[in-house]
mmCIF file of C-alpha atoms and ligand atoms in Angstrom:
data_model
loop_
_atom_site.group_PDB
_atom_site.id
_atom_site.type_symbol
_atom_site.label_atom_id
_atom_site.label_comp_id
_atom_site.label_asym_id
_atom_site.label_seq_id
_atom_site.Cartn_x
_atom_site.Cartn_y
_atom_site.Cartn_z
ATOM 1 C CA MET A 1 127.245 -55.632 57.716
ATOM 2 C CA ILE A 2 128.276 -52.043 57.453
ATOM 3 C CA VAL A 3 131.942 -51.265 58.004
ATOM 4 C CA GLN A 4 133.589 -47.890 58.123
ATOM 5 C CA ILE A 5 137.231 -47.905 56.937
ATOM 6 C CA PRO A 6 139.034 -44.617 58.003
ATOM 7 C CA LYS A 7 141.737 -43.039 55.889
ATOM 8 C CA LEU A 8 141.652 -44.920 52.812
ATOM 9 C CA LEU A 9 143.155 -41.879 51.137
ATOM 10 C CA ASN A 10 145.705 -39.536 52.805
ATOM 11 C CA ALA A 11 145.736 -35.736 52.801
ATOM 12 C CA ALA A 12 147.879 -35.520 49.758
ATOM 13 C CA GLN A 13 145.950 -37.782 47.750
ATOM 14 C CA LEU A 14 142.574 -35.815 48.860
ATOM 15 C CA THR A 15 144.133 -32.598 47.687
ATOM 16 C CA HIS A 16 145.184 -34.255 44.395
ATOM 17 C CA PHE A 17 141.709 -35.424 43.974
ATOM 18 C CA ARG A 18 140.051 -32.060 44.580
ATOM 19 C CA ASP A 19 142.337 -30.343 42.130
ATOM 20 C CA ARG A 20 141.569 -33.041 39.548
ATOM 21 C CA LEU A 21 137.891 -33.026 40.002
ATOM 22 C CA ALA A 22 137.632 -29.264 39.939
ATOM 23 C CA THR A 23 138.551 -29.264 36.258
ATOM 24 C CA ALA A 24 136.189 -32.349 35.454
ATOM 25 C CA ASP A 25 133.199 -32.355 33.164
ATOM 26 C CA TRP A 26 130.306 -33.595 35.161
ATOM 27 C CA THR A 27 127.240 -35.240 33.489
ATOM 28 C CA ASP A 28 123.850 -36.323 34.650
ATOM 29 C CA GLY A 29 123.950 -39.216 37.021
ATOM 30 C CA ARG A 30 120.955 -40.843 35.468
ATOM 31 C CA VAL A 31 123.161 -42.378 32.726
ATOM 32 C CA SER A 32 124.425 -45.262 35.128
ATOM 33 C CA ALA A 33 121.245 -45.903 36.959
ATOM 34 C CA GLY A 34 118.866 -48.813 36.540
ATOM 35 C CA HIS A 35 115.105 -48.052 35.777
ATOM 36 C CA GLN A 36 114.311 -48.084 39.508
ATOM 37 C CA GLY A 37 117.068 -45.734 40.522
ATOM 38 C CA ALA A 38 116.822 -43.369 37.493
ATOM 39 C CA ALA A 39 113.334 -42.092 38.855
ATOM 40 C CA VAL A 40 114.870 -40.994 42.137
ATOM 41 C CA LYS A 41 118.462 -40.032 41.133
ATOM 42 C CA ARG A 42 119.318 -36.317 41.032
ATOM 43 C CA ASN A 43 122.999 -35.840 40.957
ATOM 44 C CA ARG A 44 126.066 -35.406 38.608
ATOM 45 C CA GLN A 45 128.800 -37.847 37.799
ATOM 46 C CA LEU A 46 131.791 -38.298 35.766
ATOM 47 C CA PRO A 47 131.497 -40.296 32.646
ATOM 48 C CA GLU A 48 132.942 -43.705 33.422
ATOM 49 C CA GLU A 49 135.608 -43.637 30.722
ATOM 50 C CA SER A 50 136.671 -40.079 31.403
ATOM 51 C CA PRO A 51 140.591 -39.813 31.831
ATOM 52 C CA ILE A 52 140.054 -38.273 35.170
ATOM 53 C CA ALA A 53 137.798 -40.966 36.421
ATOM 54 C CA ARG A 54 140.166 -43.792 35.262
ATOM 55 C CA GLU A 55 143.205 -41.945 36.661
ATOM 56 C CA LEU A 56 141.613 -41.269 40.139
ATOM 57 C CA GLY A 57 139.816 -44.641 39.951
ATOM 58 C CA ASP A 58 143.289 -46.482 39.696
ATOM 59 C CA ILE A 59 144.488 -44.599 42.846
ATOM 60 C CA VAL A 60 141.527 -45.771 44.821
ATOM 61 C CA VAL A 61 141.777 -49.615 43.551
ATOM 62 C CA ALA A 62 145.543 -49.421 44.604
ATOM 63 C CA ALA A 63 144.685 -48.049 48.142
ATOM 64 C CA LEU A 64 141.885 -50.700 48.458
ATOM 65 C CA GLU A 65 144.611 -53.541 47.475
ATOM 66 C CA ARG A 66 146.768 -52.256 50.473
ATOM 67 C CA ASN A 67 144.084 -51.932 53.059
ATOM 68 C CA PRO A 68 143.711 -54.975 55.381
ATOM 69 C CA THR A 69 140.278 -53.936 56.706
ATOM 70 C CA PHE A 70 138.857 -53.808 53.162
ATOM 71 C CA ILE A 71 140.373 -57.118 52.198
ATOM 72 C CA SER A 72 139.185 -58.656 55.376
ATOM 73 C CA SER A 73 135.631 -57.226 55.406
ATOM 74 C CA VAL A 74 134.866 -57.641 51.680
ATOM 75 C CA LEU A 75 136.974 -60.551 50.658
ATOM 76 C CA PRO A 76 136.997 -58.979 47.135
ATOM 77 C CA ASN A 77 136.975 -61.174 43.970
ATOM 78 C CA ARG A 78 136.584 -58.282 41.567
ATOM 79 C CA VAL A 79 136.025 -54.493 42.004
ATOM 80 C CA TYR A 80 134.102 -52.446 39.620
ATOM 81 C CA PRO A 81 136.110 -49.340 38.332
ATOM 82 C CA PRO A 82 135.393 -46.610 40.776
ATOM 83 C CA MET A 83 133.044 -43.828 39.696
ATOM 84 C CA PHE A 84 132.694 -40.373 40.937
ATOM 85 C CA ASN A 85 129.609 -38.219 41.698
ATOM 86 C CA ARG A 86 128.677 -34.771 43.157
ATOM 87 C CA TYR A 87 125.648 -33.520 44.795
ATOM 88 C CA ASP A 88 125.088 -29.695 44.459
ATOM 89 C CA ASP A 89 122.587 -27.836 46.610
ATOM 90 C CA GLY A 90 119.117 -29.394 46.276
ATOM 91 C CA MET A 91 120.372 -32.646 44.709
ATOM 92 C CA ALA A 92 119.578 -36.052 46.289
ATOM 93 C CA PHE A 93 119.176 -39.793 45.443
ATOM 94 C CA GLY A 94 116.104 -41.208 46.800
ATOM 95 C CA LEU A 95 115.592 -44.936 48.366
ATOM 96 C CA HIS A 96 116.794 -47.573 46.038
ATOM 97 C CA ILE A 97 118.628 -50.892 45.799
ATOM 98 C CA ASP A 98 121.576 -51.036 43.563
ATOM 99 C CA ASN A 99 121.495 -53.299 40.474
ATOM 100 C CA ALA A 100 122.522 -56.858 41.150
ATOM 101 C CA VAL A 101 124.631 -57.239 38.007
ATOM 102 C CA ARG A 102 126.665 -55.014 36.152
ATOM 103 C CA MET A 103 128.560 -55.117 32.878
ATOM 104 C CA LEU A 104 132.139 -54.276 33.418
ATOM 105 C CA PRO A 105 132.904 -51.355 31.100
ATOM 106 C CA ARG A 106 136.255 -52.945 29.920
ATOM 107 C CA GLY A 107 135.979 -56.429 28.341
ATOM 108 C CA GLY A 108 132.218 -56.890 28.760
ATOM 109 C CA ASP A 109 132.389 -59.246 31.511
ATOM 110 C CA LYS A 110 129.820 -59.274 34.246
ATOM 111 C CA LEU A 111 130.143 -58.507 37.903
ATOM 112 C CA ARG A 112 127.674 -59.359 40.710
ATOM 113 C CA THR A 113 127.371 -56.504 43.116
ATOM 114 C CA ASP A 114 127.712 -58.142 46.615
ATOM 115 C CA VAL A 115 129.093 -55.113 48.374
ATOM 116 C CA SER A 116 128.476 -51.403 47.723
ATOM 117 C CA ALA A 117 130.941 -48.732 48.728
ATOM 118 C CA THR A 118 131.247 -44.936 49.271
ATOM 119 C CA LEU A 119 134.389 -43.132 49.568
ATOM 120 C CA PHE A 120 133.781 -39.530 51.016
ATOM 121 C CA LEU A 121 135.832 -36.979 49.377
ATOM 122 C CA GLU A 122 134.599 -33.710 50.870
ATOM 123 C CA ASP A 123 135.072 -32.375 54.417
ATOM 124 C CA PRO A 124 131.586 -32.799 56.218
ATOM 125 C CA ALA A 125 131.962 -29.260 57.646
ATOM 126 C CA ASN A 126 131.553 -27.932 53.881
ATOM 127 C CA TYR A 127 128.146 -29.241 53.258
ATOM 128 C CA ASP A 128 124.832 -29.955 54.955
ATOM 129 C CA GLY A 129 122.656 -33.024 54.244
ATOM 130 C CA GLY A 130 124.108 -35.340 51.803
ATOM 131 C CA GLU A 131 124.036 -38.398 54.255
ATOM 132 C CA LEU A 132 124.179 -41.883 53.071
ATOM 133 C CA GLN A 133 121.154 -43.750 54.744
ATOM 134 C CA ILE A 134 121.390 -47.547 54.805
ATOM 135 C CA GLU A 135 118.591 -49.607 56.019
ATOM 136 C CA ASP A 136 119.191 -52.961 57.611
ATOM 137 C CA SER A 137 117.152 -55.133 59.957
ATOM 138 C CA TYR A 138 118.074 -52.807 62.886
ATOM 139 C CA GLY A 139 116.765 -49.713 61.270
ATOM 140 C CA ALA A 140 118.170 -46.822 59.127
ATOM 141 C CA HIS A 141 121.808 -45.638 59.627
ATOM 142 C CA ALA A 142 122.885 -42.324 58.612
ATOM 143 C CA ILE A 143 126.566 -42.180 57.505
ATOM 144 C CA LYS A 144 128.598 -39.061 56.785
ATOM 145 C CA LEU A 145 132.401 -39.581 57.117
ATOM 146 C CA PRO A 146 135.425 -37.547 57.017
ATOM 147 C CA ALA A 147 137.149 -37.037 53.631
ATOM 148 C CA GLY A 148 139.087 -39.961 52.633
ATOM 149 C CA ASP A 149 137.177 -42.423 54.795
ATOM 150 C CA LEU A 150 135.205 -45.357 53.069
ATOM 151 C CA VAL A 151 132.038 -47.230 54.061
ATOM 152 C CA VAL A 152 130.975 -50.614 52.634
ATOM 153 C CA TYR A 153 127.735 -52.221 53.066
ATOM 154 C CA PRO A 154 125.474 -54.990 51.538
ATOM 155 C CA ALA A 155 124.615 -54.164 48.057
ATOM 156 C CA GLY A 156 121.138 -55.680 48.679
ATOM 157 C CA SER A 157 120.176 -53.032 51.285
ATOM 158 C CA ARG A 158 117.856 -50.222 50.722
ATOM 159 C CA HIS A 159 119.781 -46.859 50.760
ATOM 160 C CA CYS A 160 119.504 -43.173 49.764
ATOM 161 C CA VAL A 161 121.503 -40.045 49.815
ATOM 162 C CA THR A 162 119.576 -37.213 51.495
ATOM 163 C CA PRO A 163 119.230 -33.856 50.071
ATOM 164 C CA VAL A 164 122.262 -31.487 50.185
ATOM 165 C CA THR A 165 121.104 -28.135 51.611
ATOM 166 C CA ARG A 166 124.457 -26.350 51.432
ATOM 167 C CA GLY A 167 127.526 -26.777 49.668
ATOM 168 C CA VAL A 168 128.732 -29.549 47.489
ATOM 169 C CA ARG A 169 129.110 -33.286 48.412
ATOM 170 C CA THR A 170 131.643 -35.208 46.161
ATOM 171 C CA ALA A 171 132.172 -38.903 46.551
ATOM 172 C CA CYS A 172 133.608 -41.942 44.832
ATOM 173 C CA PHE A 173 131.479 -45.029 44.732
ATOM 174 C CA PHE A 174 131.873 -48.670 43.447
ATOM 175 C CA TRP A 175 130.790 -52.243 43.949
ATOM 176 C CA ALA A 176 132.608 -55.464 44.680
ATOM 177 C CA GLN A 177 131.832 -58.995 43.913
ATOM 178 C CA SER A 178 132.958 -60.858 46.993
ATOM 179 C CA LEU A 179 134.516 -64.423 47.087
ATOM 180 C CA VAL A 180 131.674 -64.889 49.789
ATOM 181 C CA ARG A 181 128.353 -63.664 48.323
ATOM 182 C CA ASP A 182 126.348 -64.072 51.560
ATOM 183 C CA ASP A 183 126.531 -60.960 53.808
ATOM 184 C CA ALA A 184 126.029 -63.003 57.188
ATOM 185 C CA GLN A 185 128.851 -65.526 56.157
ATOM 186 C CA ARG A 186 131.162 -62.544 55.352
ATOM 187 C CA ALA A 187 130.429 -60.975 58.540
ATOM 188 C CA LEU A 188 131.178 -64.044 60.606
ATOM 189 C CA LEU A 189 134.448 -64.551 58.735
ATOM 190 C CA PHE A 190 135.338 -60.842 59.443
ATOM 191 C CA ASP A 191 134.644 -61.283 63.271
ATOM 192 C CA LEU A 192 136.815 -64.333 63.349
ATOM 193 C CA ASP A 193 139.569 -62.800 61.400
ATOM 194 C CA CYS A 194 139.554 -59.649 63.616
ATOM 195 C CA ALA A 195 139.584 -62.019 66.775
ATOM 196 C CA VAL A 196 142.485 -64.085 65.389
ATOM 197 C CA GLN A 197 144.408 -60.674 64.542
ATOM 198 C CA LYS A 198 143.989 -59.519 68.349
ATOM 199 C CA LEU A 199 145.072 -63.051 69.752
ATOM 200 C CA ASN A 200 148.226 -62.860 67.489
ATOM 201 C CA GLN A 201 148.958 -59.585 68.803
ATOM 202 C CA ALA A 202 148.522 -60.534 72.341
ATOM 203 C CA GLN A 203 150.643 -63.706 71.647
ATOM 204 C CA ALA A 204 147.860 -65.925 72.834
ATOM 205 C CA ASP A 205 148.241 -69.709 73.017
ATOM 206 C CA ALA A 206 149.964 -70.749 69.807
ATOM 207 C CA ALA A 207 147.989 -74.079 69.338
ATOM 208 C CA ALA A 208 144.635 -72.390 70.027
ATOM 209 C CA ARG A 209 145.590 -69.647 67.532
ATOM 210 C CA LEU A 210 146.437 -72.287 64.884
ATOM 211 C CA GLN A 211 143.020 -73.964 65.433
ATOM 212 C CA LEU A 212 141.141 -70.959 64.950
ATOM 213 C CA THR A 213 143.177 -69.770 62.025
ATOM 214 C CA GLY A 214 142.414 -73.332 60.456
ATOM 215 C CA CYS A 215 138.688 -72.698 61.158
ATOM 216 C CA TYR A 216 138.873 -69.218 59.227
ATOM 217 C CA HIS A 217 140.470 -70.835 56.343
ATOM 218 C CA ASN A 218 138.301 -73.851 56.069
ATOM 219 C CA LEU A 219 135.194 -71.905 56.435
ATOM 220 C CA LEU A 220 136.420 -69.565 53.464
ATOM 221 C CA ARG A 221 137.334 -72.738 51.633
ATOM 222 C CA MET A 222 133.778 -73.966 52.270
ATOM 223 C CA TRP A 223 131.945 -70.738 51.467
ATOM 224 C CA SER A 224 134.127 -68.793 48.685
ATOM 225 C CA GLN A 225 133.252 -68.988 45.081
ATOM 226 C CA PRO A 226 135.663 -68.037 42.420
HETATM 227 NI NI1 NI B 301 122.893 -46.964 45.423
#
């Protein structure tokens, strides 16, 4: 399931991000890639422990915690500290699948990557190319969103960033371990939750809504893993 979440960050936050990232020291993006990814990765990113990455990453995590669509579609258990990358003219990231398990930078614990996420930070009018292409059973989907918008997708899907041919594409990216590791189960729960929310807004039959809400929580109880 690919879910687009508009306006995770507001205009003031985006201005702050641009100002901070303009002063950052960018390094070769291959430092965080697995063996398979490193061969096709051509971009730059902020060192994970750089003060700017941590400061901006905390703002992103706070925004995620307040976002009902992120919570409902990802059912996050843990979120990897957000990272930041930039693609200058000619840079790209070829087809790859993200590593299944990552060591958390603080504390040495492990995180299973169930969901991958990209938060777009640059106005699409300012660069050409740089689309996030995600493959699923229905084909390839090219995604290029307004600054501040987030896309989440199954971490097990093949994806790439097409070459930037003008301007600079900056983005934030991270992974989440979900309470529900299976994408199809997560998609069903998200659908059910969206439907229940609509029925609540319409003040539909209360007993039926109670039944459906019960189904939601009992499915989540059945499928979730701590
Ligand atoms: Ni990737």
